[in-house]
XYZ file of C-alpha atoms in Angstrom:
398
model
C 14.861 57.535 22.766
C 12.259 60.673 23.639
C 12.377 63.981 24.821
C 12.450 63.523 28.593
C 16.017 61.566 28.533
C 17.634 64.064 25.685
C 16.786 66.700 29.329
C 18.380 64.303 31.289
C 21.284 63.090 29.823
C 21.651 66.374 29.285
C 21.306 68.136 32.729
C 23.086 64.565 34.027
C 26.374 65.637 30.720
C 26.495 69.638 32.488
C 26.560 68.980 36.074
C 29.421 65.911 35.896
C 31.556 68.519 33.844
C 31.501 70.925 37.220
C 31.718 67.755 39.621
C 34.279 66.981 37.958
C 36.165 70.615 37.901
C 36.174 70.340 41.633
C 37.350 66.533 41.589
C 40.708 68.064 41.889
C 39.929 71.284 42.673
C 39.088 70.383 46.133
C 41.057 67.831 47.429
C 42.987 71.604 46.068
C 41.689 73.957 47.555
C 42.275 71.235 51.199
C 45.704 71.579 50.757
C 45.711 75.253 50.878
C 44.422 75.446 53.974
C 45.848 72.858 55.969
C 49.032 70.239 55.947
C 47.786 68.161 58.324
C 47.016 64.702 57.182
C 43.856 63.943 59.738
C 42.289 67.229 58.191
C 42.740 66.364 54.475
C 41.087 62.854 55.128
C 38.733 64.077 57.506
C 37.097 66.208 53.956
C 36.785 63.020 51.714
C 35.328 61.448 55.251
C 32.839 64.066 55.247
C 31.721 64.019 51.690
C 30.998 60.654 51.634
C 29.433 60.049 55.735
C 26.363 61.686 54.028
C 24.914 58.154 52.733
C 25.145 56.800 55.598
C 23.479 59.050 57.405
C 20.778 60.349 54.908
C 21.138 57.532 52.308
C 18.121 55.815 53.572
C 15.874 58.853 53.946
C 16.553 60.242 50.424
C 15.613 57.312 48.991
C 11.868 57.673 51.237
C 11.349 61.273 49.567
C 12.509 60.046 45.850
C 9.443 57.708 46.696
C 7.207 60.893 47.869
C 7.675 63.871 45.585
C 8.180 65.259 42.903
C 11.301 63.326 41.828
C 12.561 66.232 38.754
C 11.183 68.579 41.653
C 14.193 67.869 44.299
C 16.691 67.396 41.485
C 16.432 71.213 40.889
C 15.902 71.865 44.371
C 18.683 70.227 45.197
C 20.882 71.009 42.725
C 20.240 75.194 43.154
C 20.874 74.997 46.819
C 24.310 73.456 45.983
C 25.136 76.518 43.902
C 23.865 78.334 46.725
C 26.304 76.343 48.457
C 29.212 76.657 45.961
C 28.223 80.637 45.061
C 29.350 81.177 49.307
C 32.459 79.202 48.784
C 33.642 81.335 46.034
C 32.497 84.287 47.858
C 34.744 83.370 51.435
C 37.643 82.493 48.656
C 37.372 86.163 47.136
C 37.318 87.775 50.212
C 40.130 86.088 52.312
C 37.848 84.774 54.445
C 38.023 80.756 54.048
C 39.570 78.713 56.683
C 39.694 75.339 56.953
C 36.349 74.785 58.933
C 34.573 76.879 56.210
C 35.974 74.296 53.407
C 35.379 71.644 55.748
C 31.243 72.956 56.747
C 31.439 72.776 52.736
C 32.147 69.263 51.836
C 29.875 67.926 54.049
C 27.210 69.965 52.961
C 28.013 69.603 49.841
C 28.499 65.958 50.183
C 24.176 66.005 52.042
C 23.255 67.181 48.421
C 25.333 65.184 46.412
C 23.264 61.479 48.519
C 20.153 63.209 47.669
C 20.997 64.449 43.667
C 22.351 60.743 43.093
C 19.698 58.471 45.021
C 16.652 60.501 42.669
C 18.352 60.593 39.289
C 18.927 56.394 39.828
C 14.828 56.671 40.116
C 14.009 59.598 36.861
C 15.614 57.116 34.350
C 13.147 54.107 34.219
C 10.277 56.605 34.325
C 11.170 58.155 31.071
C 12.866 55.530 28.960
C 11.380 52.026 28.212
C 12.937 48.769 29.867
C 14.075 47.494 26.299
C 16.090 50.501 26.315
C 16.968 50.953 29.651
C 21.086 49.565 28.417
C 21.616 51.855 26.224
C 20.271 53.975 28.020
C 22.456 53.659 31.769
C 25.530 53.254 29.411
C 24.893 56.836 27.863
C 25.175 57.905 31.577
C 27.987 56.403 31.848
C 29.514 57.359 29.277
C 29.260 61.219 29.907
C 30.595 60.193 33.980
C 33.828 58.625 32.631
C 34.569 61.105 29.977
C 33.724 64.362 32.185
C 33.755 63.627 35.567
C 37.014 61.716 35.403
C 38.662 62.326 32.697
C 38.127 65.954 31.102
C 37.176 68.139 34.635
C 39.743 67.464 37.451
C 42.548 68.957 34.621
C 40.285 71.746 33.634
C 39.183 72.312 37.557
C 43.592 72.306 38.136
C 43.934 74.536 35.195
C 40.904 76.720 36.779
C 42.387 76.877 40.416
C 45.513 77.988 39.413
C 44.005 81.003 37.419
C 41.648 81.162 40.166
C 40.982 79.216 43.770
C 37.401 80.358 43.319
C 36.903 79.487 39.099
C 36.385 75.857 39.895
C 34.057 76.857 41.930
C 32.148 79.805 40.607
C 32.074 77.076 37.162
C 30.279 74.049 39.438
C 27.995 76.471 40.529
C 26.954 77.424 36.979
C 27.385 73.610 35.571
C 24.834 72.760 38.840
C 22.461 75.497 38.184
C 21.928 74.939 34.067
C 21.510 70.893 35.287
C 18.926 72.115 36.925
C 17.553 73.786 34.644
C 17.477 71.445 31.808
C 15.989 68.586 34.989
C 13.181 71.355 34.805
C 11.700 70.290 31.186
C 11.313 67.248 32.209
C 8.174 66.421 32.218
C 5.707 64.398 34.453
C 7.705 62.738 37.583
C 6.010 61.632 40.573
C 5.431 58.254 41.624
C 1.883 56.819 41.890
C 1.806 56.104 45.563
C -2.000 54.457 46.490
C -1.784 54.734 50.190
C -1.482 57.255 52.655
C 2.881 57.977 53.239
C 3.559 56.128 57.006
C 6.582 57.659 59.120
C 10.023 57.589 57.555
C 11.596 54.885 59.589
C 8.213 52.642 58.610
C 8.703 53.452 54.790
C 12.559 52.895 54.968
C 11.394 49.518 56.311
C 9.308 48.577 53.596
C 12.161 49.343 51.478
C 14.561 46.656 52.645
C 12.096 44.452 53.381
C 10.831 44.946 49.617
C 14.683 44.148 48.911
C 15.583 41.404 51.101
C 12.302 39.598 50.135
C 13.742 40.062 45.918
C 15.883 37.081 45.842
C 16.954 37.950 43.143
C 18.018 42.250 43.664
C 19.217 40.806 47.232
C 21.584 39.079 46.232
C 22.524 42.133 43.691
C 23.243 43.878 46.679
C 25.366 41.620 48.244
C 27.504 40.770 45.200
C 27.952 44.523 44.984
C 28.804 45.145 48.449
C 31.499 42.035 49.654
C 33.148 43.298 45.746
C 33.603 46.889 46.559
C 35.089 45.727 50.661
C 37.970 43.835 48.398
C 38.248 46.950 45.228
C 38.306 49.440 48.093
C 40.861 47.716 50.062
C 43.474 47.291 46.904
C 42.069 50.565 45.136
C 43.115 52.571 48.715
C 46.566 52.074 48.805
C 46.990 52.905 45.380
C 48.841 55.916 45.290
C 51.240 54.062 47.425
C 51.440 50.988 44.608
C 52.383 53.206 42.091
C 54.886 54.885 43.791
C 57.213 52.221 45.603
C 55.704 48.564 43.313
C 56.028 50.317 40.704
C 58.020 53.215 40.260
C 55.863 55.360 39.091
C 56.103 59.035 39.565
C 52.537 61.421 40.281
C 52.435 61.609 36.326
C 52.721 57.345 35.428
C 49.979 57.446 38.624
C 47.755 59.323 36.281
C 48.111 57.361 33.455
C 46.853 54.189 35.901
C 43.850 56.660 36.208
C 43.767 57.459 32.697
C 43.383 54.749 31.409
C 40.814 52.824 33.228
C 38.813 56.232 32.249
C 40.177 55.179 28.335
C 39.049 51.688 28.922
C 35.670 53.271 30.789
C 34.426 54.895 27.583
C 35.210 51.430 25.313
C 33.234 49.315 27.635
C 30.118 52.321 27.718
C 30.255 53.251 23.881
C 30.047 49.075 23.545
C 28.072 48.718 26.020
C 24.818 47.792 22.865
C 26.934 45.671 20.896
C 27.555 43.925 24.464
C 23.985 43.066 25.649
C 22.727 42.179 22.220
C 25.788 39.444 22.398
C 26.786 38.389 25.166
C 23.288 39.011 27.509
C 23.322 40.068 30.391
C 24.141 37.158 32.450
C 27.945 37.114 31.140
C 28.375 40.930 31.008
C 28.349 39.884 35.279
C 30.237 36.670 34.795
C 33.132 37.910 32.190
C 33.493 41.519 34.317
C 33.869 39.843 38.115
C 35.889 37.622 36.505
C 38.355 40.286 34.658
C 38.228 41.690 39.055
C 39.420 39.018 40.422
C 42.333 38.701 37.330
C 43.011 43.035 37.686
C 43.639 42.091 41.458
C 46.007 38.646 40.871
C 48.075 40.819 38.052
C 48.899 43.609 40.218
C 49.941 41.588 42.699
C 51.999 39.591 40.732
C 53.622 42.471 38.077
C 56.280 44.870 38.616
C 56.032 46.236 34.979
C 54.180 49.662 34.911
C 52.693 49.104 31.458
C 50.705 45.349 32.503
C 49.235 47.721 35.175
C 48.270 49.792 32.375
C 47.304 48.119 30.380
C 44.596 45.660 33.150
C 43.583 49.196 34.666
C 42.597 49.391 30.754
C 41.050 46.679 30.569
C 38.793 46.687 34.141
C 38.065 50.030 33.632
C 35.781 49.074 30.513
C 34.359 46.064 32.855
C 34.116 49.008 35.126
C 31.441 50.735 33.090
C 29.769 48.015 31.472
C 29.390 46.309 34.852
C 27.884 48.753 36.294
C 25.568 49.157 33.461
C 24.210 46.219 33.341
C 23.717 46.409 37.580
C 21.556 49.071 37.204
C 19.303 48.503 34.679
C 19.095 44.733 36.587
C 17.785 47.269 39.136
C 15.767 49.574 37.472
C 13.640 47.376 35.707
C 13.272 44.972 38.355
C 11.768 47.466 41.157
C 8.413 49.027 40.984
C 8.237 52.996 40.105
C 6.789 53.752 44.162
C 10.020 51.449 45.179
C 12.281 52.715 43.177
C 13.995 55.195 45.954
C 13.868 53.653 48.660
C 15.794 50.089 46.990
C 18.163 52.640 45.086
C 18.794 54.318 48.356
C 19.721 50.725 50.583
C 21.858 49.847 47.464
C 24.190 52.825 47.545
C 24.254 53.365 50.766
C 25.679 49.179 50.709
C 27.951 51.050 48.221
C 28.841 53.321 49.843
C 29.575 52.133 52.942
C 31.438 48.801 51.525
C 33.683 51.547 50.329
C 34.772 52.996 53.871
C 34.993 49.703 54.638
C 37.114 48.271 52.307
C 39.826 51.256 52.416
C 40.335 50.998 56.146
C 40.989 47.557 55.780
C 43.605 47.982 53.131
C 45.557 50.228 55.000
C 45.638 47.716 57.901
C 46.843 45.081 55.703
C 49.044 47.238 53.796
C 50.215 48.367 57.175
C 50.822 44.578 58.291
C 51.366 42.598 55.275
C 53.307 45.196 52.985
C 52.159 46.872 50.066
C 50.721 44.337 47.975
C 48.747 42.181 50.674
C 45.433 44.067 50.005
C 45.944 42.764 46.147
C 46.338 39.166 47.378
C 43.279 39.660 49.488
C 41.032 41.484 46.759
C 42.132 38.951 45.216
C 41.273 36.241 47.361
C 38.184 37.785 48.661
C 36.805 37.601 44.985
C 37.300 34.790 44.071
C 36.056 33.245 46.660
C 32.348 35.057 46.301
C 32.869 34.327 42.534
C 32.583 30.706 42.606
C 29.799 31.252 46.096
C 27.496 33.542 42.981
C 28.401 31.809 39.648
C 24.807 30.307 39.507
C 22.944 32.967 40.880
C 24.142 35.468 38.524
C 22.423 34.203 35.461
C 19.268 34.295 37.588
C 20.109 38.055 38.814
C 20.068 39.296 34.923
C 16.659 37.715 33.749
C 14.405 38.856 36.149
C 10.965 40.013 35.475
C 9.490 43.140 37.350
C 8.464 42.398 39.972
C 4.947 43.223 41.982
C 4.176 44.407 45.006
């Protein structure tokens, strides 16, 4: 798929190692500074909040500027922030305020990086190769970010609190250098840049006036609300419903990661033999049945098995959704449409998590899974016919 794709893939994989390391080390650092549940939860919120504050603006900049340059500059800023954080740890100057501010800044940087990264792939890979290319990026995210990075981060944190953050700084900086090796990444724009608010509105109009992408976005947002409600209390479900300890809870997430590896590795075969529409339909059936199974079972082995299958679906469906969006959206709108999509993804997870906590507290630990099952089934019935149309759209004119 070309040299530019290899540089992009290498950068993504290297950065995912560092991100995975801090996935474990970040919460450990917060817990080392405070045991206040509100402050611990605030750290997670501050990492997601920038999506709601800056997500749409990140999309505009990705459509205005050299996308490669955005990735390089923001990743170098991330590396610098991590070095400063590590320095405060080494000098014993770190405190909970510094950690929380750092979480927010890193979350803001991630907003710009992730939005821009989603626009680079369709500029360097042919439309017919986007599915396999996305699957390879997802493979790196699962193996390095979710499976390999966290245990390494925990070990490094135990050896020295600053080590995981120094390691991430190095990986992020290296990722920036690899992106720098790519060639032209400037979107073609024929008009002068209007006000940012106008450009955000133009991106929203494009998405809303394009029925397949509008339906895709609404599908992801609605399913993320049901998924977010269930996943928000997963640790309590694991302990109280399945009787698993901390190690057993880790097995659930590991099973999902291993399933994701299978889904990403087999994506080329799935796309050729099933087609995008069937991948979406089968995947959403799997997600709906997952919630039902978890609501009914009290057997750990069954839950672990269903998480493996769910992980395969998550990788395949996520790859398909990204591929469809990248094939349909014109290059000059990729950033703004992606930002609306990603803001919806992040925002719906937050809404779902809030609902999950309230539902579980009111009706019990399995109630969020029943909510997720019923909601997913109703949504799936409503969009069933549209899924085939979404999967076979052609690139639209501006």
